[in-house]
One Martini backbone bead per residue (centre of mass of N, CA, C, O) as a GRO file, in nm:
protein
  127
    1UNK     BB    1  -5.354   3.443  -6.106
    2UNK     BB    2  -5.192   3.489  -5.818
    3UNK     BB    3  -5.210   3.392  -5.490
    4UNK     BB    4  -5.178   3.671  -5.257
    5UNK     BB    5  -5.003   3.849  -4.985
    6UNK     BB    6  -4.927   4.161  -4.893
    7UNK     BB    7  -4.671   4.294  -4.674
    8UNK     BB    8  -4.437   4.432  -4.858
    9UNK     BB    9  -4.306   4.745  -5.017
   10UNK     BB   10  -3.998   4.822  -5.208
   11UNK     BB   11  -3.950   4.936  -5.476
   12UNK     BB   12  -3.895   4.632  -5.662
   13UNK     BB   13  -3.997   4.501  -5.392
   14UNK     BB   14  -4.164   4.208  -5.240
   15UNK     BB   15  -4.359   4.084  -4.969
   16UNK     BB   16  -4.503   3.756  -4.963
   17UNK     BB   17  -4.789   3.549  -4.947
   18UNK     BB   18  -4.810   3.206  -5.063
   19UNK     BB   19  -5.039   2.971  -5.146
   20UNK     BB   20  -5.220   2.670  -5.070
   21UNK     BB   21  -5.099   2.396  -4.981
   22UNK     BB   22  -4.832   2.558  -4.987
   23UNK     BB   23  -4.662   2.766  -4.778
   24UNK     BB   24  -4.518   3.105  -4.838
   25UNK     BB   25  -4.248   3.318  -4.838
   26UNK     BB   26  -4.172   3.604  -5.056
   27UNK     BB   27  -3.934   3.750  -5.274
   28UNK     BB   28  -4.009   3.997  -5.516
   29UNK     BB   29  -3.995   4.116  -5.853
   30UNK     BB   30  -4.212   4.323  -6.005
   31UNK     BB   31  -4.493   4.391  -5.900
   32UNK     BB   32  -4.827   4.329  -6.032
   33UNK     BB   33  -5.126   4.390  -5.896
   34UNK     BB   34  -5.327   4.363  -6.132
   35UNK     BB   35  -5.207   4.070  -6.233
   36UNK     BB   36  -5.053   3.898  -6.014
   37UNK     BB   37  -4.744   3.959  -6.085
   38UNK     BB   38  -4.392   3.878  -6.157
   39UNK     BB   39  -4.079   3.857  -6.266
   40UNK     BB   40  -3.937   3.739  -5.988
   41UNK     BB   41  -3.791   3.517  -5.761
   42UNK     BB   42  -3.560   3.553  -5.504
   43UNK     BB   43  -3.723   3.421  -5.252
   44UNK     BB   44  -3.812   3.128  -5.042
   45UNK     BB   45  -4.030   3.016  -4.752
   46UNK     BB   46  -4.137   2.742  -4.626
   47UNK     BB   47  -4.433   2.620  -4.443
   48UNK     BB   48  -4.526   2.361  -4.235
   49UNK     BB   49  -4.596   2.034  -4.292
   50UNK     BB   50  -4.353   2.034  -4.544
   51UNK     BB   51  -4.161   2.178  -4.325
   52UNK     BB   52  -3.904   2.289  -4.107
   53UNK     BB   53  -4.057   2.551  -4.092
   54UNK     BB   54  -4.196   2.795  -3.947
   55UNK     BB   55  -4.374   3.072  -3.989
   56UNK     BB   56  -4.176   3.254  -3.830
   57UNK     BB   57  -3.912   3.167  -3.969
   58UNK     BB   58  -3.996   3.236  -4.258
   59UNK     BB   59  -4.054   3.535  -4.211
   60UNK     BB   60  -3.777   3.619  -4.113
   61UNK     BB   61  -3.616   3.536  -4.366
   62UNK     BB   62  -3.775   3.714  -4.564
   63UNK     BB   63  -3.733   3.986  -4.418
   64UNK     BB   64  -3.427   3.979  -4.423
   65UNK     BB   65  -3.405   3.980  -4.732
   66UNK     BB   66  -3.570   4.232  -4.789
   67UNK     BB   67  -3.390   4.428  -4.625
   68UNK     BB   68  -3.121   4.370  -4.778
   69UNK     BB   69  -3.251   4.485  -5.058
   70UNK     BB   70  -3.385   4.780  -4.928
   71UNK     BB   71  -3.146   4.833  -4.704
   72UNK     BB   72  -2.839   4.968  -4.699
   73UNK     BB   73  -2.799   4.938  -4.359
   74UNK     BB   74  -2.849   4.632  -4.382
   75UNK     BB   75  -2.779   4.324  -4.207
   76UNK     BB   76  -2.791   4.014  -4.220
   77UNK     BB   77  -2.801   3.751  -4.017
   78UNK     BB   78  -2.608   3.564  -4.172
   79UNK     BB   79  -2.380   3.776  -4.205
   80UNK     BB   80  -2.334   3.838  -3.905
   81UNK     BB   81  -2.260   3.548  -3.830
   82UNK     BB   82  -2.018   3.527  -4.017
   83UNK     BB   83  -1.855   3.762  -3.901
   84UNK     BB   84  -1.842   3.668  -3.605
   85UNK     BB   85  -1.702   3.397  -3.664
   86UNK     BB   86  -1.447   3.507  -3.801
   87UNK     BB   87  -1.355   3.682  -3.566
   88UNK     BB   88  -1.339   3.463  -3.353
   89UNK     BB   89  -1.137   3.277  -3.500
   90UNK     BB   90  -0.908   3.488  -3.524
   91UNK     BB   91  -0.877   3.545  -3.218
   92UNK     BB   92  -0.822   3.252  -3.118
   93UNK     BB   93  -0.544   3.228  -3.261
   94UNK     BB   94  -0.405   3.439  -3.070
   95UNK     BB   95  -0.605   3.441  -2.777
   96UNK     BB   96  -0.815   3.251  -2.608
   97UNK     BB   97  -0.828   3.357  -2.316
   98UNK     BB   98  -0.892   3.652  -2.390
   99UNK     BB   99  -1.154   3.596  -2.545
  100UNK     BB  100  -1.313   3.461  -2.315
  101UNK     BB  101  -1.297   3.699  -2.124
  102UNK     BB  102  -1.439   3.903  -2.308
  103UNK     BB  103  -1.704   3.742  -2.358
  104UNK     BB  104  -1.775   3.731  -2.056
  105UNK     BB  105  -1.731   4.037  -1.946
  106UNK     BB  106  -1.819   4.228  -2.193
  107UNK     BB  107  -2.037   4.073  -2.373
  108UNK     BB  108  -2.214   3.864  -2.220
  109UNK     BB  109  -2.264   3.577  -2.304
  110UNK     BB  110  -2.467   3.346  -2.363
  111UNK     BB  111  -2.500   3.019  -2.403
  112UNK     BB  112  -2.647   3.034  -2.676
  113UNK     BB  113  -2.460   3.234  -2.818
  114UNK     BB  114  -2.203   3.065  -2.792
  115UNK     BB  115  -2.310   2.821  -2.948
  116UNK     BB  116  -2.362   2.963  -3.221
  117UNK     BB  117  -2.043   3.054  -3.231
  118UNK     BB  118  -1.862   2.809  -3.107
  119UNK     BB  119  -1.842   2.842  -2.796
  120UNK     BB  120  -1.670   2.711  -2.498
  121UNK     BB  121  -1.739   2.846  -2.197
  122UNK     BB  122  -1.668   2.605  -1.999
  123UNK     BB  123  -1.353   2.648  -2.046
  124UNK     BB  124  -1.386   2.886  -1.878
  125UNK     BB  125  -1.171   3.013  -1.619
  126UNK     BB  126  -1.140   3.154  -1.331
  127UNK     BB  127  -0.853   3.289  -1.155
   0.00000   0.00000   0.00000
């Protein structure tokens, strides 16, 4: 029997915390609570001493994956970032000045948000 802590369960998926020496959050399929087993692990995110991820980052990534698998209307963080980046790149090819003006005035991107999307907002100058 595997040692784990159940965090959330929906349909055939469960989000669990598992591990003894190395801790991780995992999304598993077909959890059998009585046996403490599951059919397979969909994803896992280690955290702590031997990982680049903090416990909070690992939990977010696991919850993001769990929601993407169990909520039809949910779009994962990674996918939203990919969509935003592709849209930004396509628009920049058409008219960079207009894109920067829109991102600055309408979207009101913070410096950090612009950096994540790969926009160099310091290049934008008000006329």
